[in-house]
PDB file of C-alpha atoms in Angstrom:
ATOM      1  CA  UNK G   1      -0.571 -26.199  12.552  1.00  0.00           C
ATOM      2  CA  UNK G   2      -0.189 -29.425  14.759  1.00  0.00           C
ATOM      3  CA  UNK G   3       3.461 -27.933  16.392  1.00  0.00           C
ATOM      4  CA  UNK G   4       1.986 -24.213  17.074  1.00  0.00           C
ATOM      5  CA  UNK G   5       0.770 -24.983  20.658  1.00  0.00           C
ATOM      6  CA  UNK G   6       0.638 -21.361  21.828  1.00  0.00           C
ATOM      7  CA  UNK G   7      -0.072 -18.158  20.432  1.00  0.00           C
ATOM      8  CA  UNK G   8       2.979 -16.262  21.723  1.00  0.00           C
ATOM      9  CA  UNK G   9       4.659 -18.981  18.653  1.00  0.00           C
ATOM     10  CA  UNK G  10       2.510 -17.672  16.056  1.00  0.00           C
ATOM     11  CA  UNK G  11       3.326 -14.219  16.969  1.00  0.00           C
ATOM     12  CA  UNK G  12       6.844 -14.663  16.730  1.00  0.00           C
ATOM     13  CA  UNK G  13       6.397 -16.281  13.262  1.00  0.00           C
ATOM     14  CA  UNK G  14       4.549 -13.087  11.944  1.00  0.00           C
ATOM     15  CA  UNK G  15       6.489 -10.598  13.573  1.00  0.00           C
ATOM     16  CA  UNK G  16       9.803 -11.881  12.515  1.00  0.00           C
ATOM     17  CA  UNK G  17       8.182 -12.270   8.878  1.00  0.00           C
ATOM     18  CA  UNK G  18       7.289  -8.546   8.830  1.00  0.00           C
ATOM     19  CA  UNK G  19      10.409  -7.560  10.217  1.00  0.00           C
ATOM     20  CA  UNK G  20      12.522  -9.184   8.009  1.00  0.00           C
ATOM     21  CA  UNK G  21      10.244  -8.151   5.142  1.00  0.00           C
ATOM     22  CA  UNK G  22      10.481  -4.586   6.692  1.00  0.00           C
ATOM     23  CA  UNK G  23      14.616  -4.569   5.742  1.00  0.00           C
ATOM     24  CA  UNK G  24      13.932  -5.822   2.403  1.00  0.00           C
ATOM     25  CA  UNK G  25      10.911  -3.127   1.820  1.00  0.00           C
ATOM     26  CA  UNK G  26      13.452  -0.545   3.219  1.00  0.00           C
ATOM     27  CA  UNK G  27      16.235  -1.550   0.547  1.00  0.00           C
ATOM     28  CA  UNK G  28      14.031  -1.526  -2.213  1.00  0.00           C
ATOM     29  CA  UNK G  29      12.581   1.784  -1.478  1.00  0.00           C
ATOM     30  CA  UNK G  30      15.723   3.514  -0.560  1.00  0.00           C
ATOM     31  CA  UNK G  31      17.548   5.384  -3.451  1.00  0.00           C
ATOM     32  CA  UNK G  32      20.821   3.950  -4.322  1.00  0.00           C
ATOM     33  CA  UNK G  33      19.947   0.336  -1.812  1.00  0.00           C
ATOM     34  CA  UNK G  34      18.005  -1.304  -4.698  1.00  0.00           C
ATOM     35  CA  UNK G  35      21.103  -2.756  -5.718  1.00  0.00           C
ATOM     36  CA  UNK G  36      21.767  -4.311  -2.442  1.00  0.00           C
ATOM     37  CA  UNK G  37      18.307  -6.476  -2.624  1.00  0.00           C
ATOM     38  CA  UNK G  38      19.954  -9.980  -3.488  1.00  0.00           C
ATOM     39  CA  UNK G  39      21.693  -9.465  -0.282  1.00  0.00           C
ATOM     40  CA  UNK G  40      18.719  -9.735   1.434  1.00  0.00           C
ATOM     41  CA  UNK G  41      16.646 -11.855  -0.033  1.00  0.00           C
ATOM     42  CA  UNK G  42      17.484 -15.283  -2.095  1.00  0.00           C
ATOM     43  CA  UNK G  43      16.041 -15.529  -5.529  1.00  0.00           C
ATOM     44  CA  UNK G  44      12.989 -16.792  -5.652  1.00  0.00           C
ATOM     45  CA  UNK G  45      11.872 -15.813  -2.341  1.00  0.00           C
ATOM     46  CA  UNK G  46       9.720 -12.472  -3.738  1.00  0.00           C
ATOM     47  CA  UNK G  47       7.367 -14.950  -5.501  1.00  0.00           C
ATOM     48  CA  UNK G  48       3.653 -13.921  -6.012  1.00  0.00           C
ATOM     49  CA  UNK G  49       2.636 -15.531  -2.848  1.00  0.00           C
ATOM     50  CA  UNK G  50       5.191 -13.373  -1.150  1.00  0.00           C
ATOM     51  CA  UNK G  51       3.285 -10.260  -1.554  1.00  0.00           C
ATOM     52  CA  UNK G  52      -0.091 -11.394  -1.190  1.00  0.00           C
ATOM     53  CA  UNK G  53       0.985 -12.743   2.536  1.00  0.00           C
ATOM     54  CA  UNK G  54       2.902  -9.705   3.131  1.00  0.00           C
ATOM     55  CA  UNK G  55       0.572  -7.256   2.447  1.00  0.00           C
ATOM     56  CA  UNK G  56      -2.212  -9.257   4.033  1.00  0.00           C
ATOM     57  CA  UNK G  57      -0.316  -9.803   6.809  1.00  0.00           C
ATOM     58  CA  UNK G  58       1.068  -6.288   7.547  1.00  0.00           C
ATOM     59  CA  UNK G  59      -2.906  -4.863   6.604  1.00  0.00           C
ATOM     60  CA  UNK G  60      -4.408  -6.643   8.863  1.00  0.00           C
ATOM     61  CA  UNK G  61      -2.479  -6.462  11.486  1.00  0.00           C
ATOM     62  CA  UNK G  62      -2.139  -2.173  11.184  1.00  0.00           C
ATOM     63  CA  UNK G  63      -6.147  -1.886  10.869  1.00  0.00           C
ATOM     64  CA  UNK G  64      -7.616  -4.156  12.795  1.00  0.00           C
ATOM     65  CA  UNK G  65      -4.857  -5.564  15.965  1.00  0.00           C
ATOM     66  CA  UNK G  66      -6.554  -2.799  18.321  1.00  0.00           C
ATOM     67  CA  UNK G  67      -3.811  -4.236  21.097  1.00  0.00           C
ATOM     68  CA  UNK G  68      -0.931  -3.474  19.529  1.00  0.00           C
ATOM     69  CA  UNK G  69       0.722  -0.249  20.453  1.00  0.00           C
ATOM     70  CA  UNK G  70      -0.133   3.106  18.175  1.00  0.00           C
ATOM     71  CA  UNK G  71       3.734   3.377  17.306  1.00  0.00           C
ATOM     72  CA  UNK G  72       4.005  -0.311  15.593  1.00  0.00           C
ATOM     73  CA  UNK G  73       0.515   0.053  14.180  1.00  0.00           C
ATOM     74  CA  UNK G  74       1.919   3.011  12.153  1.00  0.00           C
ATOM     75  CA  UNK G  75       5.051   0.914  11.204  1.00  0.00           C
ATOM     76  CA  UNK G  76       2.650  -1.598   9.750  1.00  0.00           C
ATOM     77  CA  UNK G  77       0.480   0.994   7.625  1.00  0.00           C
ATOM     78  CA  UNK G  78       3.797   2.334   6.544  1.00  0.00           C
ATOM     79  CA  UNK G  79       5.044  -0.990   5.472  1.00  0.00           C
ATOM     80  CA  UNK G  80       1.874  -1.947   3.596  1.00  0.00           C
ATOM     81  CA  UNK G  81       2.055   1.567   1.663  1.00  0.00           C
ATOM     82  CA  UNK G  82       5.678   0.855   0.956  1.00  0.00           C
ATOM     83  CA  UNK G  83       5.070  -2.888  -0.316  1.00  0.00           C
ATOM     84  CA  UNK G  84       2.271  -1.793  -2.342  1.00  0.00           C
ATOM     85  CA  UNK G  85       4.476   1.175  -3.889  1.00  0.00           C
ATOM     86  CA  UNK G  86       7.138  -1.448  -4.503  1.00  0.00           C
ATOM     87  CA  UNK G  87       4.908  -4.214  -6.176  1.00  0.00           C
ATOM     88  CA  UNK G  88       2.413  -1.555  -7.666  1.00  0.00           C
ATOM     89  CA  UNK G  89       4.391   1.181  -8.816  1.00  0.00           C
ATOM     90  CA  UNK G  90       8.070   0.038  -9.296  1.00  0.00           C
ATOM     91  CA  UNK G  91       7.118  -3.569 -10.654  1.00  0.00           C
ATOM     92  CA  UNK G  92       4.158  -2.781 -12.126  1.00  0.00           C
ATOM     93  CA  UNK G  93       4.884  -4.734 -15.288  1.00  0.00           C
ATOM     94  CA  UNK G  94       4.195  -7.885 -12.995  1.00  0.00           C
ATOM     95  CA  UNK G  95       0.623  -8.233 -13.032  1.00  0.00           C
ATOM     96  CA  UNK G  96       1.472 -11.647 -10.571  1.00  0.00           C
ATOM     97  CA  UNK G  97       3.330  -9.371  -7.736  1.00  0.00           C
ATOM     98  CA  UNK G  98       0.362  -6.619  -7.601  1.00  0.00           C
ATOM     99  CA  UNK G  99      -3.182  -7.726  -8.469  1.00  0.00           C
ATOM    100  CA  UNK G 100      -3.093 -10.957  -5.740  1.00  0.00           C
ATOM    101  CA  UNK G 101      -1.970  -8.538  -3.145  1.00  0.00           C
ATOM    102  CA  UNK G 102      -4.475  -5.797  -4.065  1.00  0.00           C
ATOM    103  CA  UNK G 103      -7.017  -8.248  -4.296  1.00  0.00           C
ATOM    104  CA  UNK G 104      -6.041  -9.975  -1.005  1.00  0.00           C
ATOM    105  CA  UNK G 105      -6.585  -6.433   0.382  1.00  0.00           C
ATOM    106  CA  UNK G 106     -10.052  -5.399  -0.778  1.00  0.00           C
ATOM    107  CA  UNK G 107     -11.349  -8.868   0.430  1.00  0.00           C
ATOM    108  CA  UNK G 108      -9.746  -8.422   3.667  1.00  0.00           C
ATOM    109  CA  UNK G 109     -11.761  -5.254   4.184  1.00  0.00           C
ATOM    110  CA  UNK G 110     -15.091  -6.816   2.966  1.00  0.00           C
ATOM    111  CA  UNK G 111     -14.868  -9.466   5.293  1.00  0.00           C
ATOM    112  CA  UNK G 112     -14.921  -6.729   8.117  1.00  0.00           C
ATOM    113  CA  UNK G 113     -17.303  -4.045   6.581  1.00  0.00           C
ATOM    114  CA  UNK G 114     -19.006  -5.773   3.355  1.00  0.00           C
ATOM    115  CA  UNK G 115     -20.548  -2.033   2.404  1.00  0.00           C
ATOM    116  CA  UNK G 116     -16.871  -0.147   2.961  1.00  0.00           C
ATOM    117  CA  UNK G 117     -15.450  -2.879   1.491  1.00  0.00           C
ATOM    118  CA  UNK G 118     -17.681  -2.515  -1.764  1.00  0.00           C
ATOM    119  CA  UNK G 119     -16.431   0.626  -2.030  1.00  0.00           C
ATOM    120  CA  UNK G 120     -12.771   0.355  -1.600  1.00  0.00           C
ATOM    121  CA  UNK G 121     -13.240  -2.507  -4.182  1.00  0.00           C
ATOM    122  CA  UNK G 122     -14.524   0.296  -6.621  1.00  0.00           C
ATOM    123  CA  UNK G 123     -11.819   2.355  -5.547  1.00  0.00           C
ATOM    124  CA  UNK G 124      -9.107  -0.486  -6.121  1.00  0.00           C
ATOM    125  CA  UNK G 125     -10.488  -0.814  -9.469  1.00  0.00           C
ATOM    126  CA  UNK G 126     -10.446   2.518 -10.465  1.00  0.00           C
ATOM    127  CA  UNK G 127      -6.369   2.829  -8.969  1.00  0.00           C
ATOM    128  CA  UNK G 128      -6.181  -0.468 -10.543  1.00  0.00           C
ATOM    129  CA  UNK G 129      -7.291   0.384 -14.118  1.00  0.00           C
ATOM    130  CA  UNK G 130      -4.728   2.286 -15.337  1.00  0.00           C
ATOM    131  CA  UNK G 131      -2.099  -0.341 -14.916  1.00  0.00           C
ATOM    132  CA  UNK G 132      -4.976  -3.260 -16.515  1.00  0.00           C
ATOM    133  CA  UNK G 133      -5.398  -0.899 -19.342  1.00  0.00           C
ATOM    134  CA  UNK G 134      -1.362  -0.640 -19.322  1.00  0.00           C
ATOM    135  CA  UNK G 135      -0.915  -4.678 -19.601  1.00  0.00           C
ATOM    136  CA  UNK G 136      -3.574  -5.126 -22.014  1.00  0.00           C
ATOM    137  CA  UNK G 137      -2.367  -1.931 -24.155  1.00  0.00           C
ATOM    138  CA  UNK G 138       1.353  -3.723 -24.000  1.00  0.00           C
ATOM    139  CA  UNK G 139      -0.587  -7.196 -25.524  1.00  0.00           C
ATOM    140  CA  UNK G 140      -1.403  -5.224 -28.359  1.00  0.00           C
ATOM    141  CA  UNK G 141       1.093  -2.932 -29.199  1.00  0.00           C
ATOM    142  CA  UNK G 142       4.179  -4.861 -28.102  1.00  0.00           C
ATOM    143  CA  UNK G 143       5.576  -7.842 -29.760  1.00  0.00           C
ATOM    144  CA  UNK G 144       7.005  -9.039 -26.997  1.00  0.00           C
ATOM    145  CA  UNK G 145       3.839  -8.678 -24.449  1.00  0.00           C
ATOM    146  CA  UNK G 146       1.634 -10.179 -27.415  1.00  0.00           C
ATOM    147  CA  UNK G 147       3.400 -13.067 -28.173  1.00  0.00           C
ATOM    148  CA  UNK G 148       3.615 -14.256 -24.285  1.00  0.00           C
ATOM    149  CA  UNK G 149      -0.314 -13.937 -23.533  1.00  0.00           C
ATOM    150  CA  UNK G 150      -1.134 -15.495 -27.137  1.00  0.00           C
ATOM    151  CA  UNK G 151       1.761 -18.087 -26.256  1.00  0.00           C
ATOM    152  CA  UNK G 152      -0.046 -19.040 -22.836  1.00  0.00           C
ATOM    153  CA  UNK G 153      -3.370 -19.505 -24.496  1.00  0.00           C
ATOM    154  CA  UNK G 154      -2.515 -21.652 -26.753  1.00  0.00           C
ATOM    155  CA  UNK G 155      -0.129 -23.454 -24.240  1.00  0.00           C
ATOM    156  CA  UNK G 156      -3.523 -24.052 -22.140  1.00  0.00           C
ATOM    157  CA  UNK G 157      -5.533 -25.361 -25.196  1.00  0.00           C
ATOM    158  CA  UNK G 158      -2.246 -28.103 -25.762  1.00  0.00           C
ATOM    159  CA  UNK G 159      -1.941 -28.971 -22.155  1.00  0.00           C
ATOM    160  CA  UNK G 160      -5.614 -30.042 -22.240  1.00  0.00           C
ATOM    161  CA  UNK G 161      -5.708 -31.672 -25.296  1.00  0.00           C
ATOM    162  CA  UNK G 162      -2.860 -33.959 -24.557  1.00  0.00           C
ATOM    163  CA  UNK G 163      -4.220 -34.471 -20.970  1.00  0.00           C
ATOM    164  CA  UNK G 164      -7.353 -35.431 -22.598  1.00  0.00           C
ATOM    165  CA  UNK G 165      -5.944 -39.509 -22.614  1.00  0.00           C
ATOM    166  CA  UNK G 166      -6.753 -39.603 -18.830  1.00  0.00           C
ATOM    167  CA  UNK G 167      -8.576 -36.437 -17.181  1.00  0.00           C
ATOM    168  CA  UNK G 168      -9.736 -38.371 -13.761  1.00  0.00           C
ATOM    169  CA  UNK G 169      -6.029 -38.601 -13.055  1.00  0.00           C
ATOM    170  CA  UNK G 170      -4.046 -36.988 -14.929  1.00  0.00           C
ATOM    171  CA  UNK G 171      -0.330 -37.695 -16.908  1.00  0.00           C
ATOM    172  CA  UNK G 172       1.595 -37.876 -13.240  1.00  0.00           C
ATOM    173  CA  UNK G 173       3.897 -35.181 -12.167  1.00  0.00           C
ATOM    174  CA  UNK G 174       5.797 -33.302 -14.884  1.00  0.00           C
ATOM    175  CA  UNK G 175       4.817 -35.676 -17.323  1.00  0.00           C
ATOM    176  CA  UNK G 176       3.241 -33.428 -19.823  1.00  0.00           C
ATOM    177  CA  UNK G 177       6.169 -31.682 -20.011  1.00  0.00           C
ATOM    178  CA  UNK G 178       7.876 -34.074 -22.039  1.00  0.00           C
ATOM    179  CA  UNK G 179       5.122 -34.508 -24.583  1.00  0.00           C
ATOM    180  CA  UNK G 180       4.429 -31.178 -25.336  1.00  0.00           C
ATOM    181  CA  UNK G 181       7.310 -31.073 -28.213  1.00  0.00           C
ATOM    182  CA  UNK G 182       4.952 -33.374 -30.035  1.00  0.00           C
ATOM    183  CA  UNK G 183       2.495 -30.775 -30.177  1.00  0.00           C
ATOM    184  CA  UNK G 184       3.515 -27.420 -32.142  1.00  0.00           C
ATOM    185  CA  UNK G 185       2.657 -24.148 -30.376  1.00  0.00           C
ATOM    186  CA  UNK G 186       3.114 -21.365 -32.750  1.00  0.00           C
ATOM    187  CA  UNK G 187       4.903 -23.389 -35.256  1.00  0.00           C
ATOM    188  CA  UNK G 188       7.571 -24.456 -32.831  1.00  0.00           C
ATOM    189  CA  UNK G 189       8.258 -28.007 -31.791  1.00  0.00           C
ATOM    190  CA  UNK G 190       9.801 -27.232 -28.108  1.00  0.00           C
ATOM    191  CA  UNK G 191       8.927 -28.157 -24.482  1.00  0.00           C
ATOM    192  CA  UNK G 192       6.797 -25.607 -22.218  1.00  0.00           C
ATOM    193  CA  UNK G 193       4.386 -25.522 -19.761  1.00  0.00           C
ATOM    194  CA  UNK G 194       0.737 -24.463 -18.854  1.00  0.00           C
ATOM    195  CA  UNK G 195       1.813 -20.750 -16.592  1.00  0.00           C
ATOM    196  CA  UNK G 196      -1.342 -21.358 -14.552  1.00  0.00           C
ATOM    197  CA  UNK G 197      -1.392 -23.471 -11.536  1.00  0.00           C
ATOM    198  CA  UNK G 198      -5.078 -25.460 -12.500  1.00  0.00           C
ATOM    199  CA  UNK G 199      -3.960 -26.473 -15.960  1.00  0.00           C
ATOM    200  CA  UNK G 200      -1.211 -27.927 -14.197  1.00  0.00           C
ATOM    201  CA  UNK G 201      -3.260 -29.781 -11.714  1.00  0.00           C
ATOM    202  CA  UNK G 202      -5.446 -31.088 -14.028  1.00  0.00           C
ATOM    203  CA  UNK G 203      -2.795 -32.236 -16.628  1.00  0.00           C
ATOM    204  CA  UNK G 204      -0.670 -33.810 -13.443  1.00  0.00           C
ATOM    205  CA  UNK G 205      -2.711 -34.985 -11.140  1.00  0.00           C
ATOM    206  CA  UNK G 206      -6.518 -35.032 -13.415  1.00  0.00           C
ATOM    207  CA  UNK G 207      -9.643 -33.348 -11.818  1.00  0.00           C
ATOM    208  CA  UNK G 208      -9.511 -35.687  -8.661  1.00  0.00           C
ATOM    209  CA  UNK G 209      -6.315 -33.501  -7.696  1.00  0.00           C
ATOM    210  CA  UNK G 210      -7.889 -30.353  -8.957  1.00  0.00           C
ATOM    211  CA  UNK G 211     -11.118 -30.699  -6.592  1.00  0.00           C
ATOM    212  CA  UNK G 212      -9.095 -32.185  -3.723  1.00  0.00           C
ATOM    213  CA  UNK G 213      -6.822 -28.399  -4.129  1.00  0.00           C
ATOM    214  CA  UNK G 214      -9.947 -26.527  -3.951  1.00  0.00           C
ATOM    215  CA  UNK G 215     -11.776 -28.499  -1.357  1.00  0.00           C
ATOM    216  CA  UNK G 216      -8.593 -27.649   0.745  1.00  0.00           C
ATOM    217  CA  UNK G 217      -8.510 -23.912   0.572  1.00  0.00           C
ATOM    218  CA  UNK G 218     -12.312 -24.071   0.464  1.00  0.00           C
ATOM    219  CA  UNK G 219     -11.927 -25.710   3.804  1.00  0.00           C
ATOM    220  CA  UNK G 220      -9.190 -23.141   5.138  1.00  0.00           C
ATOM    221  CA  UNK G 221     -11.614 -20.445   4.110  1.00  0.00           C
ATOM    222  CA  UNK G 222     -14.281 -22.293   6.179  1.00  0.00           C
ATOM    223  CA  UNK G 223     -12.103 -22.565   9.075  1.00  0.00           C
ATOM    224  CA  UNK G 224     -11.640 -18.947   8.964  1.00  0.00           C
ATOM    225  CA  UNK G 225     -14.740 -17.338   8.416  1.00  0.00           C
ATOM    226  CA  UNK G 226     -15.872 -19.417  11.391  1.00  0.00           C
ATOM    227  CA  UNK G 227     -13.086 -18.297  13.558  1.00  0.00           C
ATOM    228  CA  UNK G 228     -13.216 -14.667  12.554  1.00  0.00           C
ATOM    229  CA  UNK G 229     -16.419 -13.975  14.787  1.00  0.00           C
ATOM    230  CA  UNK G 230     -15.181 -15.718  17.618  1.00  0.00           C
ATOM    231  CA  UNK G 231     -11.619 -15.637  18.241  1.00  0.00           C
ATOM    232  CA  UNK G 232     -10.976 -12.505  20.896  1.00  0.00           C
ATOM    233  CA  UNK G 233      -9.770  -9.253  19.255  1.00  0.00           C
ATOM    234  CA  UNK G 234      -6.392  -8.610  19.065  1.00  0.00           C
ATOM    235  CA  UNK G 235      -3.515 -10.362  17.478  1.00  0.00           C
ATOM    236  CA  UNK G 236      -5.798 -13.161  16.309  1.00  0.00           C
ATOM    237  CA  UNK G 237      -8.659 -12.054  14.850  1.00  0.00           C
ATOM    238  CA  UNK G 238      -6.243  -9.524  12.758  1.00  0.00           C
ATOM    239  CA  UNK G 239      -4.635 -12.990  12.127  1.00  0.00           C
ATOM    240  CA  UNK G 240      -7.735 -14.758  10.637  1.00  0.00           C
ATOM    241  CA  UNK G 241      -8.804 -11.418   8.400  1.00  0.00           C
ATOM    242  CA  UNK G 242      -5.450 -11.677   6.930  1.00  0.00           C
ATOM    243  CA  UNK G 243      -5.287 -15.203   6.414  1.00  0.00           C
ATOM    244  CA  UNK G 244      -9.169 -14.932   4.475  1.00  0.00           C
ATOM    245  CA  UNK G 245      -7.474 -12.347   2.143  1.00  0.00           C
ATOM    246  CA  UNK G 246      -4.518 -14.029   1.331  1.00  0.00           C
ATOM    247  CA  UNK G 247      -6.549 -17.172   0.776  1.00  0.00           C
ATOM    248  CA  UNK G 248      -8.207 -15.674  -1.908  1.00  0.00           C
ATOM    249  CA  UNK G 249      -5.087 -13.933  -3.000  1.00  0.00           C
ATOM    250  CA  UNK G 250      -3.367 -17.241  -3.437  1.00  0.00           C
ATOM    251  CA  UNK G 251      -6.293 -18.270  -5.736  1.00  0.00           C
ATOM    252  CA  UNK G 252      -5.969 -15.657  -7.605  1.00  0.00           C
ATOM    253  CA  UNK G 253      -2.520 -15.728  -8.079  1.00  0.00           C
ATOM    254  CA  UNK G 254      -2.711 -19.410  -9.205  1.00  0.00           C
ATOM    255  CA  UNK G 255      -4.478 -17.739 -12.022  1.00  0.00           C
ATOM    256  CA  UNK G 256      -1.334 -16.117 -13.403  1.00  0.00           C
ATOM    257  CA  UNK G 257       1.377 -18.725 -12.716  1.00  0.00           C
ATOM    258  CA  UNK G 258       2.080 -21.633 -10.524  1.00  0.00           C
ATOM    259  CA  UNK G 259       2.769 -19.776  -7.583  1.00  0.00           C
ATOM    260  CA  UNK G 260       1.326 -21.437  -4.830  1.00  0.00           C
ATOM    261  CA  UNK G 261       2.754 -25.634  -5.983  1.00  0.00           C
ATOM    262  CA  UNK G 262       5.800 -24.441  -8.116  1.00  0.00           C
ATOM    263  CA  UNK G 263       6.460 -26.806 -11.311  1.00  0.00           C
ATOM    264  CA  UNK G 264       9.892 -27.247 -11.519  1.00  0.00           C
ATOM    265  CA  UNK G 265      10.123 -26.879 -15.353  1.00  0.00           C
ATOM    266  CA  UNK G 266       8.647 -23.002 -14.819  1.00  0.00           C
ATOM    267  CA  UNK G 267       9.138 -21.307 -11.201  1.00  0.00           C
ATOM    268  CA  UNK G 268      11.074 -23.965 -10.182  1.00  0.00           C
ATOM    269  CA  UNK G 269      12.121 -25.431  -6.949  1.00  0.00           C
ATOM    270  CA  UNK G 270      13.201 -22.087  -5.378  1.00  0.00           C
ATOM    271  CA  UNK G 271       9.685 -20.819  -6.014  1.00  0.00           C
ATOM    272  CA  UNK G 272       8.850 -22.839  -2.941  1.00  0.00           C
ATOM    273  CA  UNK G 273      11.057 -20.032  -1.005  1.00  0.00           C
ATOM    274  CA  UNK G 274       7.997 -17.847  -1.997  1.00  0.00           C
ATOM    275  CA  UNK G 275       4.915 -20.543  -2.089  1.00  0.00           C
ATOM    276  CA  UNK G 276       6.011 -22.157   1.555  1.00  0.00           C
ATOM    277  CA  UNK G 277       5.408 -19.016   2.876  1.00  0.00           C
ATOM    278  CA  UNK G 278       1.574 -19.434   2.640  1.00  0.00           C
ATOM    279  CA  UNK G 279       1.543 -22.616   3.889  1.00  0.00           C
ATOM    280  CA  UNK G 280       3.344 -21.693   6.782  1.00  0.00           C
ATOM    281  CA  UNK G 281       0.423 -19.363   7.571  1.00  0.00           C
ATOM    282  CA  UNK G 282      -2.065 -21.938   6.637  1.00  0.00           C
ATOM    283  CA  UNK G 283      -0.999 -23.770   8.944  1.00  0.00           C
ATOM    284  CA  UNK G 284      -0.948 -20.594  11.633  1.00  0.00           C
ATOM    285  CA  UNK G 285      -5.119 -20.745  10.647  1.00  0.00           C
ATOM    286  CA  UNK G 286      -5.238 -24.106  11.293  1.00  0.00           C
ATOM    287  CA  UNK G 287      -3.278 -23.823  14.838  1.00  0.00           C
ATOM    288  CA  UNK G 288      -5.729 -20.980  15.925  1.00  0.00           C
ATOM    289  CA  UNK G 289      -8.851 -23.370  15.117  1.00  0.00           C
ATOM    290  CA  UNK G 290      -7.062 -25.888  17.354  1.00  0.00           C
ATOM    291  CA  UNK G 291      -5.887 -23.629  20.170  1.00  0.00           C
ATOM    292  CA  UNK G 292      -9.910 -22.113  20.244  1.00  0.00           C
ATOM    293  CA  UNK G 293     -11.531 -25.658  20.408  1.00  0.00           C
ATOM    294  CA  UNK G 294      -9.296 -26.587  22.647  1.00  0.00           C
ATOM    295  CA  UNK G 295      -9.531 -23.511  25.320  1.00  0.00           C
ATOM    296  CA  UNK G 296     -10.698 -20.345  23.682  1.00  0.00           C
ATOM    297  CA  UNK G 297      -8.609 -18.448  26.764  1.00  0.00           C
ATOM    298  CA  UNK G 298      -5.718 -19.223  24.985  1.00  0.00           C
ATOM    299  CA  UNK G 299      -6.108 -17.056  22.084  1.00  0.00           C
ATOM    300  CA  UNK G 300      -6.580 -13.871  24.638  1.00  0.00           C
ATOM    301  CA  UNK G 301      -4.318 -10.862  23.890  1.00  0.00           C
ATOM    302  CA  UNK G 302      -4.715  -9.413  27.713  1.00  0.00           C
ATOM    303  CA  UNK G 303      -0.965  -9.179  27.892  1.00  0.00           C
ATOM    304  CA  UNK G 304      -0.416  -7.483  24.780  1.00  0.00           C
ATOM    305  CA  UNK G 305       3.058  -8.806  24.344  1.00  0.00           C
ATOM    306  CA  UNK G 306       3.700  -7.304  20.930  1.00  0.00           C
ATOM    307  CA  UNK G 307       4.246  -3.621  22.819  1.00  0.00           C
TER     308      UNK G 307
END
């Protein structure tokens, strides 16, 4: 947020991210190449936050960057469609992969045109409904899925019970994990985690930490909302639209796991390979705000270097 002093730097970061992602998506979609995907992307780098920002940025630049050459916009549309295919069709059982990303896209459309966004949201619900029903059907019919679902609910209750001794400040980073064997979960005395970003925050840094976390995201959304009608048309405006959708997507991902701030005993430190993408692009949103306040002319897209 403080290092980006030129719009070209933010453009470079964004296009490098989308370009390298396009290689990964190409490998995932072409028959016979999927087995080589691990050579393109390291383990942990394609967590939930990765899909949120990939869909948000590719979709927003394709649809709302009118300074981008037409052939590049079509390539961004192709990247969006293929990304949806990989996350929504190939990995349909992994809800953390497609649901937060889908929410992000719907929010972007709502931000640009609320009436069309409501229709898109309804359409997205219709499209996602079979997947949602499939997920809930798995919970009721599959022993593994049912066990996972009820284990999570039980874990939430137990973690909140553990942290009852210090709601305000929590038990400190990762400490609750070592108390979990004292509380049987479905009859088993084992260590476990909550699989929920917000319960993890309460357990580790208390209500104060959770409030500060949500306050940060509220402020970032406020910055994006303030900028969306002020930044010039082109890359910057599309970036702001994408960021607004991705912020909501990140918050949604937090309900499904510790994707935003990976917990070392669940997603693990390798999870930061994906979550850092979100923090990087949030820094870009802050940088746009800084540049606009410094000189709005710095955000003009007159030369359209993307072409």
